[in-house]
XYZ file of C-alpha atoms in Angstrom:
660
model
C 20.950 32.417 4.165
C 19.514 33.816 7.394
C 16.453 32.018 8.671
C 13.157 33.861 9.018
C 12.445 32.090 12.322
C 15.041 30.415 14.535
C 13.870 28.136 17.328
C 17.195 28.033 19.111
C 17.728 25.037 21.444
C 14.464 25.607 23.282
C 13.472 23.867 26.529
C 10.090 24.220 28.218
C 9.680 23.244 31.877
C 6.395 23.428 33.813
C 6.339 23.468 37.640
C 4.129 20.836 39.274
C 1.993 21.240 42.388
C 4.248 18.957 44.470
C 7.295 21.084 43.752
C 8.611 18.823 40.998
C 9.070 19.850 37.377
C 7.700 18.522 34.109
C 10.074 18.945 31.144
C 7.733 19.220 28.167
C 10.296 20.076 25.472
C 14.051 19.532 25.451
C 16.630 21.078 23.123
C 14.301 21.794 20.195
C 16.288 23.384 17.377
C 14.583 24.386 14.113
C 15.107 27.010 11.417
C 12.215 28.161 9.218
C 12.731 30.037 5.953
C 10.481 32.848 4.743
C 7.458 31.528 2.880
C 7.869 27.962 4.152
C 4.956 25.865 5.351
C 6.092 23.758 8.325
C 3.907 21.203 10.063
C 4.420 19.834 13.582
C 3.107 16.320 14.101
C 3.254 13.877 17.011
C 1.188 12.176 19.668
C -0.848 14.122 22.236
C 1.386 15.479 24.977
C 4.494 15.836 22.801
C 4.491 19.641 23.084
C 3.336 20.626 19.585
C 0.962 23.350 20.783
C 3.429 24.474 23.451
C 6.056 25.009 20.778
C 3.560 26.877 18.585
C 2.599 29.091 21.534
C 6.248 29.971 22.154
C 6.607 31.105 18.548
C 3.408 33.118 19.006
C 4.807 34.710 22.186
C 1.995 33.269 24.325
C 4.512 31.113 26.228
C 8.139 31.796 27.080
C 10.900 29.163 26.766
C 12.587 27.987 29.950
C 15.879 27.864 28.021
C 16.903 28.943 24.544
C 14.803 31.352 22.532
C 12.660 32.043 19.488
C 14.065 34.626 17.077
C 11.952 36.234 14.353
C 13.866 38.231 11.730
C 16.768 38.674 14.119
C 14.654 39.787 17.099
C 13.911 37.731 20.191
C 10.202 36.893 20.607
C 9.104 37.934 24.097
C 5.383 38.676 23.611
C 2.556 38.317 21.061
C 2.619 40.686 18.088
C 0.605 41.453 14.954
C 3.338 40.022 12.733
C 2.305 36.569 14.090
C -1.369 35.617 13.967
C -2.801 32.446 15.527
C -5.753 30.450 14.202
C -7.105 28.119 16.886
C -9.180 24.977 16.502
C -12.110 26.489 18.423
C -12.502 29.542 16.096
C -12.354 32.136 18.971
C -15.002 34.397 17.412
C -16.957 36.957 19.458
C -20.544 35.589 19.386
C -22.269 38.999 19.437
C -20.377 40.256 16.372
C -21.086 39.484 12.712
C -18.553 38.044 10.301
C -17.695 41.542 9.113
C -17.372 42.880 12.664
C -15.136 40.009 13.833
C -12.712 40.678 11.012
C -12.942 44.451 11.478
C -12.074 44.111 15.171
C -8.565 42.915 14.311
C -8.099 45.316 11.384
C -9.172 48.386 13.406
C -6.834 47.456 16.238
C -3.734 46.903 14.114
C -4.249 49.543 11.384
C -5.338 52.529 13.480
C -3.264 54.831 11.298
C -5.302 54.007 8.183
C -8.455 55.818 7.220
C -11.855 54.278 7.929
C -12.368 53.633 4.218
C -9.014 51.878 3.855
C -9.759 49.651 6.844
C -13.205 48.841 5.432
C -11.588 47.916 2.117
C -9.244 45.460 3.836
C -12.185 43.832 5.664
C -14.250 43.453 2.488
C -11.269 42.098 0.561
C -10.774 39.303 3.089
C -14.462 38.461 3.260
C -14.235 37.783 -0.467
C -10.913 35.970 -0.048
C -12.598 33.228 1.999
C -15.834 33.304 -0.036
C -18.100 34.537 2.785
C -19.853 37.446 1.050
C -23.383 35.936 1.498
C -22.712 35.469 5.236
C -20.984 38.787 5.920
C -23.740 40.060 8.239
C -24.441 36.801 10.042
C -23.525 36.017 13.645
C -21.271 32.997 14.464
C -24.273 31.027 15.760
C -25.741 31.173 12.240
C -22.601 29.710 10.622
C -21.383 26.165 10.073
C -18.092 25.003 11.579
C -16.284 25.410 8.285
C -17.604 28.945 7.808
C -16.512 29.903 11.330
C -13.007 28.665 10.615
C -12.936 30.669 7.392
C -13.800 33.771 9.411
C -10.905 32.990 11.769
C -8.516 32.586 8.821
C -9.767 35.793 7.192
C -9.320 37.696 10.466
C -5.785 36.354 10.787
C -4.801 37.222 7.219
C -6.504 40.635 7.281
C -3.844 42.123 9.545
C -1.247 40.994 6.977
C 0.933 38.956 9.340
C 4.407 37.800 8.406
C 3.632 34.445 9.953
C 0.477 32.385 10.333
C 0.305 29.976 13.279
C -2.336 27.265 12.953
C -3.226 25.046 15.911
C -5.179 22.115 14.445
C -7.394 24.563 12.539
C -9.457 21.860 10.810
C -9.542 19.219 13.552
C -13.219 19.713 14.443
C -14.513 19.749 10.854
C -16.027 16.994 8.746
C -13.871 15.490 6.012
C -15.545 17.298 3.099
C -15.378 20.732 4.727
C -11.831 20.095 5.903
C -10.662 19.144 2.405
C -12.099 22.293 0.849
C -10.604 24.553 3.496
C -7.186 22.904 3.235
C -6.984 23.633 -0.468
C -8.283 27.177 0.070
C -5.676 27.803 2.788
C -2.931 26.432 0.568
C -3.940 28.744 -2.268
C -4.161 31.793 0.028
C -0.773 31.114 1.630
C 0.879 30.666 -1.739
C -0.575 33.897 -3.110
C 0.192 35.848 0.081
C 3.652 34.241 0.475
C 3.012 34.020 4.200
C 5.167 31.761 6.395
C 3.123 29.073 8.186
C 3.653 26.852 11.191
C 0.837 24.363 11.759
C 0.036 21.717 14.363
C -1.895 18.664 13.163
C -2.543 14.989 13.872
C -3.531 14.297 10.256
C -0.706 12.809 8.155
C -2.504 13.439 4.864
C -3.113 17.066 5.798
C 0.577 17.427 6.607
C 1.631 15.980 3.236
C -0.834 18.166 1.319
C 0.169 21.454 2.902
C 3.784 21.177 4.038
C 7.219 21.905 2.675
C 8.692 20.120 5.693
C 7.115 17.918 8.358
C 8.664 18.059 11.830
C 7.883 14.942 13.866
C 8.197 15.207 17.641
C 9.011 12.369 20.007
C 6.852 11.559 23.028
C 6.991 13.700 26.145
C 8.324 14.298 28.677
C 11.473 15.846 27.213
C 10.031 15.729 23.701
C 12.501 16.475 20.927
C 12.523 16.639 17.152
C 12.739 12.986 16.182
C 12.743 13.373 12.409
C 12.195 15.994 9.720
C 10.712 14.941 6.384
C 11.191 17.040 3.273
C 8.104 16.956 1.042
C 9.427 17.033 -2.555
C 6.000 17.473 -4.163
C 5.991 20.518 -6.458
C 3.601 23.432 -6.023
C 0.924 24.387 -6.876
C -0.630 21.259 -5.403
C -4.008 19.663 -5.179
C -5.074 16.472 -3.464
C -4.970 14.466 -6.701
C -1.405 15.493 -7.611
C -0.172 14.797 -4.082
C -1.647 11.282 -3.906
C -0.242 10.431 -7.344
C 3.270 11.734 -6.656
C 5.921 8.949 -6.569
C 7.016 9.892 -3.031
C 3.534 10.075 -1.491
C 3.148 6.546 -0.178
C 6.724 6.225 1.081
C 6.478 9.573 2.920
C 3.101 8.664 4.375
C 4.327 5.265 5.542
C 7.372 6.842 7.192
C 5.156 9.234 9.147
C 2.825 6.469 10.269
C 5.741 4.258 11.186
C 7.327 7.046 13.248
C 4.078 7.631 15.122
C 3.622 3.882 15.739
C 7.211 3.669 16.901
C 6.648 6.475 19.402
C 3.559 4.690 20.705
C 5.591 1.544 21.330
C 8.421 3.478 22.928
C 6.196 4.498 25.865
C 6.543 0.982 27.209
C 10.286 0.846 26.593
C 10.948 4.130 28.390
C 9.585 2.646 31.590
C 12.294 0.000 31.597
C 15.584 0.997 33.173
C 18.747 0.362 31.227
C 20.253 -1.835 33.945
C 21.796 -5.266 33.975
C 19.801 -8.406 34.489
C 21.336 -10.854 36.958
C 21.311 -13.892 34.681
C 23.559 -12.303 32.046
C 25.243 -9.444 33.854
C 24.738 -6.978 30.978
C 25.135 -3.241 31.473
C 22.155 -2.449 29.220
C 19.280 -4.609 27.974
C 17.050 -2.139 26.114
C 18.508 -1.220 22.738
C 17.291 0.784 19.761
C 18.782 -0.470 16.494
C 18.244 1.244 13.154
C 17.642 -0.473 9.829
C 16.457 0.301 6.294
C 13.601 -1.773 4.785
C 15.732 -4.050 2.604
C 15.885 -7.820 2.321
C 19.355 -7.872 3.864
C 18.048 -6.452 7.160
C 17.111 -10.121 7.737
C 19.682 -10.790 10.536
C 18.197 -8.037 12.720
C 14.637 -9.205 12.080
C 15.543 -12.852 12.747
C 17.409 -11.958 15.961
C 14.312 -10.112 17.151
C 11.571 -12.472 15.956
C 13.356 -15.785 16.672
C 14.478 -14.751 20.140
C 18.251 -14.553 19.652
C 18.442 -11.116 21.282
C 16.508 -12.358 24.316
C 18.620 -15.541 24.421
C 21.708 -13.443 25.181
C 20.018 -11.127 27.681
C 18.900 -8.327 25.362
C 15.260 -8.549 26.365
C 14.127 -5.127 25.135
C 15.401 -4.536 21.597
C 13.533 -2.108 19.353
C 14.155 -2.239 15.610
C 13.697 1.281 14.253
C 12.874 1.459 10.546
C 14.676 4.566 9.287
C 13.658 6.613 6.210
C 17.172 6.908 4.753
C 20.825 6.060 5.325
C 21.365 9.688 6.290
C 18.866 9.210 9.129
C 20.774 6.086 10.223
C 24.031 8.054 10.273
C 22.513 10.905 12.267
C 20.679 8.545 14.645
C 23.877 6.753 15.685
C 25.877 10.005 15.794
C 23.478 11.775 18.159
C 22.814 8.707 20.331
C 19.180 8.243 19.342
C 20.173 4.768 18.158
C 22.420 2.421 20.115
C 23.591 0.896 16.855
C 22.437 0.213 13.333
C 22.673 -1.745 10.138
C 25.044 0.466 8.115
C 26.315 0.588 4.557
C 29.931 -0.558 4.387
C 31.688 2.803 4.176
C 29.636 4.585 6.829
C 31.771 3.675 9.906
C 34.936 4.974 8.205
C 33.232 8.115 6.891
C 31.742 8.983 10.300
C 35.073 8.316 12.029
C 36.700 10.771 9.610
C 33.859 13.295 10.034
C 32.278 13.016 6.577
C 28.552 13.748 6.347
C 28.145 14.782 10.003
C 28.876 17.898 12.059
C 31.652 16.370 14.165
C 33.734 13.197 13.695
C 32.312 10.289 15.705
C 34.433 7.156 15.996
C 32.301 4.254 14.770
C 33.401 0.666 15.012
C 32.123 -2.551 13.521
C 32.647 -6.059 14.831
C 30.340 -7.796 12.370
C 29.696 -7.878 8.642
C 25.967 -8.570 8.429
C 25.650 -9.388 4.725
C 27.504 -9.632 1.420
C 26.420 -8.986 -2.177
C 22.685 -8.573 -2.879
C 22.579 -5.331 -4.922
C 21.907 -4.724 -8.606
C 22.053 -2.040 -11.280
C 18.568 -1.561 -12.721
C 17.721 0.546 -15.777
C 14.318 1.624 -17.028
C 12.550 -0.950 -19.166
C 11.900 1.709 -21.777
C 15.619 2.501 -22.117
C 16.464 -1.198 -22.289
C 13.942 -1.699 -25.081
C 15.608 1.178 -26.951
C 18.845 -0.833 -27.019
C 20.657 0.386 -23.900
C 21.574 -3.067 -22.570
C 25.253 -2.721 -21.636
C 27.699 -0.210 -20.221
C 29.033 0.371 -23.738
C 25.495 1.150 -24.940
C 25.151 3.743 -22.185
C 28.485 5.307 -23.133
C 27.340 5.520 -26.769
C 24.057 7.147 -25.757
C 25.859 9.778 -23.668
C 28.287 10.536 -26.515
C 25.430 10.883 -29.028
C 23.357 13.194 -26.829
C 25.989 15.382 -25.174
C 23.448 18.121 -24.460
C 21.295 15.849 -22.299
C 21.793 15.007 -18.623
C 21.093 11.423 -17.567
C 20.389 10.905 -13.872
C 21.020 7.708 -11.929
C 19.946 6.933 -8.375
C 22.193 5.767 -5.547
C 21.348 5.294 -1.891
C 24.204 7.027 -0.014
C 27.695 8.368 -0.824
C 29.336 5.823 1.544
C 27.419 2.798 0.258
C 28.718 -0.025 -1.895
C 25.837 0.863 -4.236
C 27.433 4.254 -4.902
C 31.027 3.005 -4.998
C 30.338 0.027 -7.265
C 28.061 2.050 -9.567
C 30.796 4.681 -9.905
C 33.457 2.010 -10.443
C 31.302 0.366 -13.136
C 30.669 3.671 -14.925
C 34.335 4.721 -14.762
C 35.458 1.331 -16.137
C 33.430 2.144 -19.261
C 34.929 5.621 -19.667
C 31.985 7.448 -18.067
C 32.867 10.050 -15.442
C 30.144 9.695 -12.796
C 30.505 13.357 -11.791
C 30.514 15.035 -15.205
C 29.036 12.654 -17.803
C 25.984 11.702 -15.730
C 24.253 12.991 -12.621
C 24.015 10.821 -9.486
C 21.093 11.513 -7.167
C 20.869 10.162 -3.605
C 17.444 8.533 -3.094
C 16.307 6.287 -0.204
C 15.963 2.665 -1.420
C 12.156 2.434 -0.999
C 11.735 5.457 -3.296
C 13.928 4.171 -6.144
C 11.288 2.366 -8.161
C 8.784 5.235 -7.901
C 11.397 7.683 -9.212
C 12.265 5.306 -12.054
C 8.583 4.961 -12.937
C 8.129 8.738 -12.840
C 11.074 9.291 -15.188
C 13.125 11.236 -12.629
C 16.017 8.795 -13.149
C 17.003 6.379 -15.928
C 18.349 3.754 -13.553
C 19.737 3.049 -10.101
C 21.890 0.797 -7.962
C 20.018 -0.459 -4.914
C 19.493 -3.450 -2.682
C 16.606 -5.865 -2.847
C 13.675 -6.061 -3.096
C 13.678 -2.793 -5.037
C 15.282 -4.256 -8.184
C 13.092 -7.346 -8.569
C 10.077 -5.214 -7.640
C 10.815 -2.991 -10.669
C 11.123 -6.098 -12.839
C 7.867 -7.548 -11.502
C 6.002 -4.324 -12.262
C 7.466 -4.073 -15.759
C 9.299 -0.776 -15.254
C 12.891 -1.998 -14.915
C 15.501 -4.385 -16.302
C 18.565 -5.514 -14.336
C 21.845 -4.945 -16.196
C 24.199 -6.406 -13.578
C 24.224 -7.684 -10.020
C 26.803 -6.379 -7.563
C 28.129 -9.923 -7.148
C 29.041 -9.858 -10.849
C 31.026 -6.666 -10.268
C 32.792 -7.914 -7.120
C 32.053 -11.445 -5.962
C 31.504 -11.629 -2.215
C 31.815 -7.896 -1.570
C 30.863 -6.619 1.908
C 27.445 -4.989 1.930
C 26.016 -4.144 5.384
C 27.808 -3.979 8.720
C 26.822 -3.459 12.344
C 27.912 0.027 13.453
C 28.083 1.431 17.001
C 29.806 4.412 18.552
C 33.175 3.543 20.080
C 32.134 5.411 23.242
C 28.982 3.278 23.434
C 31.019 0.071 23.004
C 33.369 1.108 25.801
C 30.469 1.984 28.124
C 28.578 -1.269 27.503
C 31.248 -3.877 26.619
C 29.249 -6.953 27.731
C 26.133 -5.681 25.995
C 28.189 -5.137 22.838
C 29.461 -8.719 22.817
C 25.927 -10.019 23.484
C 24.618 -7.938 20.559
C 27.275 -9.262 18.165
C 26.735 -12.825 19.407
C 22.970 -12.657 18.844
C 23.367 -11.194 15.348
C 26.103 -13.654 14.412
C 23.821 -16.566 15.301
C 21.025 -14.863 13.340
C 23.348 -14.575 10.310
C 23.972 -18.329 10.463
C 20.212 -18.917 10.629
C 19.662 -16.680 7.581
C 22.076 -18.667 5.409
C 20.288 -21.950 5.987
C 18.013 -21.956 2.940
C 15.547 -24.188 4.765
C 14.743 -21.107 6.887
C 14.407 -18.553 4.120
C 10.738 -19.103 3.323
C 9.916 -18.361 6.961
C 12.274 -15.362 6.960
C 10.643 -13.919 3.824
C 7.308 -14.035 5.652
C 8.827 -12.296 8.685
C 10.343 -9.582 6.474
C 7.028 -8.969 4.712
C 5.421 -7.667 7.929
C 4.406 -3.998 7.949
C 6.980 -2.985 10.586
C 9.814 -4.300 8.400
C 9.485 -4.233 4.592
C 5.688 -4.089 4.335
C 5.672 -5.997 1.029
C 4.215 -9.293 -0.101
C 6.698 -12.151 0.317
C 6.591 -12.782 -3.462
C 8.621 -9.592 -3.979
C 11.195 -10.657 -1.367
C 11.826 -14.240 -2.530
C 13.677 -13.663 -5.886
C 17.410 -13.967 -5.249
C 16.731 -14.603 -1.569
C 15.117 -17.993 -2.135
C 13.759 -18.239 -5.690
C 15.572 -17.855 -9.057
C 16.575 -14.297 -9.943
C 14.756 -12.608 -12.823
C 16.737 -9.929 -14.680
C 13.641 -8.824 -16.584
C 15.425 -9.294 -19.930
C 13.140 -11.993 -21.310
C 15.434 -14.863 -20.327
C 14.647 -17.575 -17.795
C 15.210 -16.545 -14.142
C 18.616 -17.721 -12.914
C 19.187 -19.842 -9.797
C 21.558 -17.815 -7.590
C 21.772 -19.493 -4.163
C 24.507 -17.101 -3.008
C 23.089 -13.908 -4.502
C 22.829 -12.685 -0.907
C 25.218 -14.043 1.738
C 24.876 -13.778 5.495
C 27.275 -16.363 6.967
C 28.866 -18.776 4.467
C 32.436 -18.355 3.207
C 33.567 -16.554 6.357
C 31.200 -13.691 5.628
C 30.955 -12.147 9.079
C 34.468 -11.270 10.211
C 35.326 -7.597 9.475
C 37.923 -7.454 6.697
C 40.530 -4.692 6.905
C 41.570 -5.096 3.266
C 38.016 -4.664 2.061
C 37.561 -1.640 4.331
C 40.768 -0.164 2.909
C 39.449 -0.610 -0.649
C 36.251 1.159 0.407
C 38.369 3.937 1.927
C 40.276 4.431 -1.340
C 37.062 4.568 -3.365
C 35.504 7.160 -1.054
C 38.706 9.227 -1.403
C 38.642 8.697 -5.188
C 35.226 10.373 -5.417
C 35.765 13.093 -2.807
C 33.560 11.613 -0.080
C 36.515 11.692 2.344
C 40.109 12.874 2.420
C 42.411 9.843 2.426
C 43.935 9.482 5.903
C 47.715 9.230 5.935
C 47.347 7.176 9.132
C 44.946 4.750 7.483
C 46.230 1.785 9.493
C 45.243 3.533 12.721
C 41.765 4.290 11.345
C 41.290 0.656 10.312
C 42.361 -0.479 13.793
C 39.717 1.771 15.326
C 36.924 0.747 12.965
C 37.448 -3.025 12.597
C 37.016 -4.662 16.018
C 38.225 -8.193 15.389
C 38.579 -9.027 19.086
C 34.854 -8.405 19.734
C 33.963 -10.591 16.756
C 36.316 -13.264 18.088
C 34.662 -13.268 21.519
C 31.204 -13.578 19.941
C 32.415 -16.427 17.713
C 33.813 -18.265 20.745
C 30.476 -17.834 22.531
C 28.880 -19.779 19.675
C 31.780 -22.250 19.387
C 32.379 -21.123 15.817
C 35.885 -21.568 14.408
C 38.046 -18.549 15.204
C 38.736 -17.379 11.688
C 39.818 -14.080 10.190
C 39.711 -13.171 6.557
C 43.059 -13.308 4.774
C 44.527 -10.051 3.510
C 44.779 -10.686 -0.227
C 44.742 -8.518 -3.324
C 41.222 -7.597 -4.424
C 40.131 -7.935 -8.056
C 36.812 -6.803 -9.444
C 35.208 -7.667 -12.777
C 37.763 -5.603 -14.736
C 40.707 -7.619 -13.325
C 42.383 -4.480 -11.947
C 44.272 -5.537 -8.820
C 44.117 -3.632 -5.541
C 47.271 -3.978 -3.430
C 46.419 -3.283 0.238
C 50.055 -2.459 0.939
C 50.037 0.481 -1.492
C 46.619 2.185 -1.480
C 48.041 5.540 -2.640
C 49.816 3.843 -5.532
C 46.483 2.341 -6.529
C 44.791 5.756 -6.407
C 47.560 7.271 -8.539
C 46.878 4.722 -11.294
C 43.111 5.113 -11.650
C 42.311 7.454 -14.511
C 38.848 8.853 -13.728
C 38.775 10.403 -10.255
C 38.542 13.626 -8.308
C 41.686 15.284 -6.886
C 42.956 13.107 -4.023
C 43.717 14.830 -0.715
C 45.917 12.990 1.796
C 45.703 14.262 5.375
C 46.789 13.195 8.845
C 43.631 12.406 10.788
C 44.037 13.077 14.496
C 41.660 11.087 16.677
């Protein structure tokens, strides 16, 4: 579908008095659909208003262009109307006259009576009939802004551009005008682009929220979809299951940009004592208990110990954002779900294949399959019970949540369902949901269950909305869970930095598996910049007995989540091959005929070995053995295609030669 507005790789450069240049915006690329409400948010100086002015035609891009309905925007026009924060009313004209000024200018071909009718209609639209003959000086701030909105809408624009229209108003007036604007825009089906600093305003009004990084060279850092149905009001927005997670992601992004001002001033050069090529790194993570090695390496000084003195841990809103952040270079590396390096190397889920390698398995096990408490109380306590329910109610669709197509959560959930005769693509519906939003969607009834990492299973148990049917360790004991992923090109550019990064995280993994440290680690994880939860929700399975929520006593599970014991950290080619077959089984990737070459590229055992030697750890590698899960089906790593031929429930398998 063609976009209504295309902001096509726009740059904006301003000349400075000393002959230098200030690059305000760099490579901004955004498509807006007809009728959408898009909000731009970011710190002062990030170019929000500059971008809005370019769409309005008040500024021209230095590179790229703005296209409206297939035509390049080169000047202002009546199809785009701007509402400014400062009202911009003519003080000697009444409310009626200010609105009529715009109508008379644009609709000269209409009769005087028709133009008067349009003016009166819009006076009523913004409820200003008693003030129609008053001058701006006789109006409150909110009334003035309503005049500005009425004037903008009266010329029937295709697009409304709003530059902090409610920024100068008190909270009560602002709230009323926001809801009035939302109602008007919905009825008029007008496309809106708004600049704001108010996160709650953005969530109330927007279909999508575009968050800009700091200037100079500001870019689109993140785009949030707002899945709250319309029509909306403030009450329904605040009570929507996604509200608090979306709001926290916006606030975290803005806080992150504030902190990045300091980091940008530090050059990515070596420090003499360690000889590293780069010391300031941005590493992505998802707020889960098993992000502990990254948090420990940061908070306990392991990064700094190996020369990485400026490491920023970037909390990402989803695994998709992690994938995109590493692919486009926004992140130097990240905590990744197990299958992500292979998928990205083969080009799945991204625009172009990007070779990703891993030299460290960060964690093993630690996930669970959680079903709604209500369903459990109705007798759905096993996989066989679920199969019976589906067979009895063939006309009903049951939806389950999973965190990402390349995750062990998705692959093990699918494997579990298929082992019970349930086709995960036809008998149920699988919905990708970021881990922090799982419990809210379960509570809201959007899904009947999910497979996720902690603390989002025990949190559901603690709040009485979920029951755990199985842990991932029960499905496959010791399975790989999260890995460190970096671009191969990055690793080749910064080889010493790469080894230092793996060394620091490997020592942090050892620290995490000493249970004497886990109380302290739970407190570190509970901080707002990491999980933002009370430590009591983090401790089950991590330190305390694990409660399934089934009425039985919590079970002591000291190895529910592994970080270092049992040779956890060395990348395992056999395990990665199993993951590759499962992703091919469900159509996430085509199976590469040259799978040995792909495994060689992804699993960097030599980097792990160097890091292990730095710490005087034994130089071990995991043995290539047959893998068996809970169903006792054996996986032979020497015949992955033979294994795929034997599985009954699957999608058509495509085998291709992957050229790298």
